Amino acid sequence: QVQVVESGGGSVQAGGSLTLSCAASENSYKTNCISWFRQVPGKEREWVGAIYTGRGTTYYPDSVKARFTASQDEVKKTQYLQMNSLRPEDTAMYYCAAGEWASCRPHARENEFHFWGHGIQVTVSS
């Protein structure tokens, strides 16, 4: 079973930055799309970005475009989500999910991803 481990996150004031890291225990066709979702209580999980590990191609929704940047370290086999200009409405539990290349597209659905991290809290105070 593939394991996905997130790290980073925490608390920051509005306008600040945080970086999330994500590492999958297996690097194969099953995990070459790394996506991030976020969820606040009472709301559906929201897709906030993805990176296709094969080429480093990235995808973002309009809500975070120009503020969030996905990247990867191919040696460490770790993907990152750099979050800048954070806003209180970015406060959520953030999840990293690993899936196949076909899931690397805007607004991919969470049920396309079979491997998930446990989530990490990001809190942005005003």
mmCIF file of C-alpha atoms in Angstrom:
data_model
loop_
_atom_site.group_PDB
_atom_site.id
_atom_site.type_symbol
_atom_site.label_atom_id
_atom_site.label_comp_id
_atom_site.label_asym_id
_atom_site.label_seq_id
_atom_site.Cartn_x
_atom_site.Cartn_y
_atom_site.Cartn_z
ATOM 1 C CA GLN A 1 0.000 0.000 0.000
ATOM 2 C CA VAL A 2 1.341 3.389 -0.977
ATOM 3 C CA GLN A 3 1.829 5.771 1.880
ATOM 4 C CA VAL A 4 1.687 9.529 1.475
ATOM 5 C CA VAL A 5 3.278 11.732 4.091
ATOM 6 C CA GLU A 6 2.765 15.461 4.416
ATOM 7 C CA SER A 7 4.768 17.904 6.445
ATOM 8 C CA GLY A 8 4.923 21.618 6.923
ATOM 9 C CA GLY A 9 1.863 23.701 7.595
ATOM 10 C CA GLY A 10 1.214 25.506 10.844
ATOM 11 C CA SER A 11 0.039 28.982 11.757
ATOM 12 C CA VAL A 12 0.878 32.260 10.077
ATOM 13 C CA GLN A 13 -0.486 35.766 9.891
ATOM 14 C CA ALA A 14 -2.263 37.016 6.816
ATOM 15 C CA GLY A 15 0.183 37.868 4.075
ATOM 16 C CA GLY A 16 2.643 35.267 5.263
ATOM 17 C CA SER A 17 3.920 32.118 3.624
ATOM 18 C CA LEU A 18 4.026 28.417 4.338
ATOM 19 C CA THR A 19 5.347 25.420 2.461
ATOM 20 C CA LEU A 20 3.828 21.971 2.482
ATOM 21 C CA SER A 21 5.856 18.916 1.571
ATOM 22 C CA CYS A 22 4.540 15.632 0.262
ATOM 23 C CA ALA A 23 6.320 12.339 -0.281
ATOM 24 C CA ALA A 24 4.867 9.103 -1.589
ATOM 25 C CA SER A 25 6.427 5.801 -0.567
ATOM 26 C CA GLU A 26 6.246 4.582 -4.151
ATOM 27 C CA ASN A 27 7.196 6.406 -7.322
ATOM 28 C CA SER A 28 5.349 4.807 -10.193
ATOM 29 C CA TYR A 29 2.543 5.419 -12.663
ATOM 30 C CA LYS A 30 0.205 5.154 -9.683
ATOM 31 C CA THR A 31 1.691 8.219 -8.010
ATOM 32 C CA ASN A 32 2.927 10.490 -10.776
ATOM 33 C CA CYS A 33 0.257 13.063 -10.108
ATOM 34 C CA ILE A 34 0.587 14.752 -6.740
ATOM 35 C CA SER A 35 -2.327 16.956 -5.850
ATOM 36 C CA TRP A 36 -3.300 19.044 -2.886
ATOM 37 C CA PHE A 37 -6.780 19.471 -1.538
ATOM 38 C CA ARG A 38 -8.064 21.412 1.407
ATOM 39 C CA GLN A 39 -11.134 21.125 3.546
ATOM 40 C CA VAL A 40 -12.836 23.175 6.195
ATOM 41 C CA PRO A 41 -15.476 21.694 8.491
ATOM 42 C CA GLY A 42 -18.856 21.464 6.856
ATOM 43 C CA LYS A 43 -17.574 21.991 3.333
ATOM 44 C CA GLU A 44 -16.501 19.759 0.509
ATOM 45 C CA ARG A 45 -12.858 19.063 -0.100
ATOM 46 C CA GLU A 46 -11.438 21.648 -2.524
ATOM 47 C CA TRP A 47 -8.681 21.000 -5.042
ATOM 48 C CA VAL A 48 -5.913 23.612 -4.760
ATOM 49 C CA GLY A 49 -3.160 22.409 -7.037
ATOM 50 C CA ALA A 50 -1.310 19.568 -8.676
ATOM 51 C CA ILE A 51 2.017 18.657 -10.181
ATOM 52 C CA TYR A 52 2.706 15.977 -12.748
ATOM 53 C CA THR A 53 5.956 14.503 -11.526
ATOM 54 C CA GLY A 54 7.007 13.298 -14.963
ATOM 55 C CA ARG A 55 7.458 16.790 -16.382
ATOM 56 C CA GLY A 56 6.871 19.105 -13.461
ATOM 57 C CA THR A 57 3.755 20.507 -15.093
ATOM 58 C CA THR A 58 1.588 22.305 -12.578
ATOM 59 C CA TYR A 59 -2.103 23.113 -12.332
ATOM 60 C CA TYR A 60 -4.013 25.508 -10.061
ATOM 61 C CA PRO A 61 -7.535 26.778 -9.595
ATOM 62 C CA ASP A 62 -8.130 30.493 -9.986
ATOM 63 C CA SER A 63 -8.613 30.866 -6.240
ATOM 64 C CA VAL A 64 -4.917 30.236 -5.547
ATOM 65 C CA LYS A 65 -3.226 30.891 -8.876
ATOM 66 C CA ALA A 66 -0.294 33.327 -8.526
ATOM 67 C CA ARG A 67 -0.205 32.676 -4.776
ATOM 68 C CA PHE A 68 0.444 28.924 -4.623
ATOM 69 C CA THR A 69 3.307 27.227 -6.432
ATOM 70 C CA ALA A 70 3.898 23.509 -6.720
ATOM 71 C CA SER A 71 7.373 22.171 -7.293
ATOM 72 C CA GLN A 72 9.425 19.059 -6.760
ATOM 73 C CA ASP A 73 12.840 17.822 -5.787
ATOM 74 C CA GLU A 74 13.476 14.856 -8.053
ATOM 75 C CA VAL A 75 16.395 13.649 -5.965
ATOM 76 C CA LYS A 76 14.415 13.678 -2.736
ATOM 77 C CA LYS A 77 11.290 12.527 -4.608
ATOM 78 C CA THR A 78 9.341 15.102 -2.696
ATOM 79 C CA GLN A 79 6.786 17.581 -3.926
ATOM 80 C CA TYR A 80 6.131 20.975 -2.396
ATOM 81 C CA LEU A 81 3.319 23.480 -2.291
ATOM 82 C CA GLN A 82 4.627 26.957 -1.598
ATOM 83 C CA MET A 83 1.797 29.149 -0.358
ATOM 84 C CA ASN A 84 2.339 32.896 -0.406
ATOM 85 C CA SER A 85 0.157 35.889 0.424
ATOM 86 C CA LEU A 86 -1.947 33.682 2.634
ATOM 87 C CA ARG A 87 -5.415 34.836 3.610
ATOM 88 C CA PRO A 88 -7.637 33.851 6.513
ATOM 89 C CA GLU A 89 -9.881 32.036 4.041
ATOM 90 C CA ASP A 90 -6.964 29.739 3.226
ATOM 91 C CA THR A 91 -7.320 28.273 6.712
ATOM 92 C CA ALA A 92 -8.115 24.580 6.304
ATOM 93 C CA MET A 93 -6.847 21.057 6.658
ATOM 94 C CA TYR A 94 -4.631 20.429 3.671
ATOM 95 C CA TYR A 95 -4.244 16.985 2.145
ATOM 96 C CA CYS A 96 -1.744 15.586 -0.304
ATOM 97 C CA ALA A 97 -3.027 12.927 -2.666
ATOM 98 C CA ALA A 98 -1.225 10.738 -5.172
ATOM 99 C CA GLY A 99 -2.767 9.479 -8.366
ATOM 100 C CA GLU A 100 -2.169 8.660 -11.998
ATOM 101 C CA TRP A 101 -1.220 11.112 -14.700
ATOM 102 C CA ALA A 102 -4.777 11.319 -16.045
ATOM 103 C CA SER A 103 -5.814 12.924 -12.769
ATOM 104 C CA CYS A 104 -3.380 15.788 -13.270
ATOM 105 C CA ARG A 105 -5.786 18.348 -14.661
ATOM 106 C CA PRO A 106 -7.706 21.321 -13.322
ATOM 107 C CA HIS A 107 -10.416 20.496 -10.824
ATOM 108 C CA ALA A 108 -9.685 16.812 -10.611
ATOM 109 C CA ARG A 109 -12.095 15.024 -8.304
ATOM 110 C CA GLU A 110 -10.962 13.603 -5.017
ATOM 111 C CA ASN A 111 -12.316 10.155 -5.842
ATOM 112 C CA GLU A 112 -9.715 9.885 -8.607
ATOM 113 C CA PHE A 113 -6.959 9.676 -6.017
ATOM 114 C CA HIS A 114 -6.411 6.425 -4.173
ATOM 115 C CA PHE A 115 -3.563 7.415 -1.885
ATOM 116 C CA TRP A 116 -3.936 10.162 0.672
ATOM 117 C CA GLY A 117 -1.944 11.708 3.446
ATOM 118 C CA HIS A 118 -3.475 12.247 6.857
ATOM 119 C CA GLY A 119 -3.782 15.972 6.380
ATOM 120 C CA ILE A 120 -2.035 18.907 7.934
ATOM 121 C CA GLN A 121 -3.543 22.035 9.416
ATOM 122 C CA VAL A 122 -2.887 25.479 7.978
ATOM 123 C CA THR A 123 -4.189 28.404 10.000
ATOM 124 C CA VAL A 124 -4.015 31.988 8.780
ATOM 125 C CA SER A 125 -4.896 34.694 11.261
ATOM 126 C CA SER A 126 -5.997 38.191 10.335
#
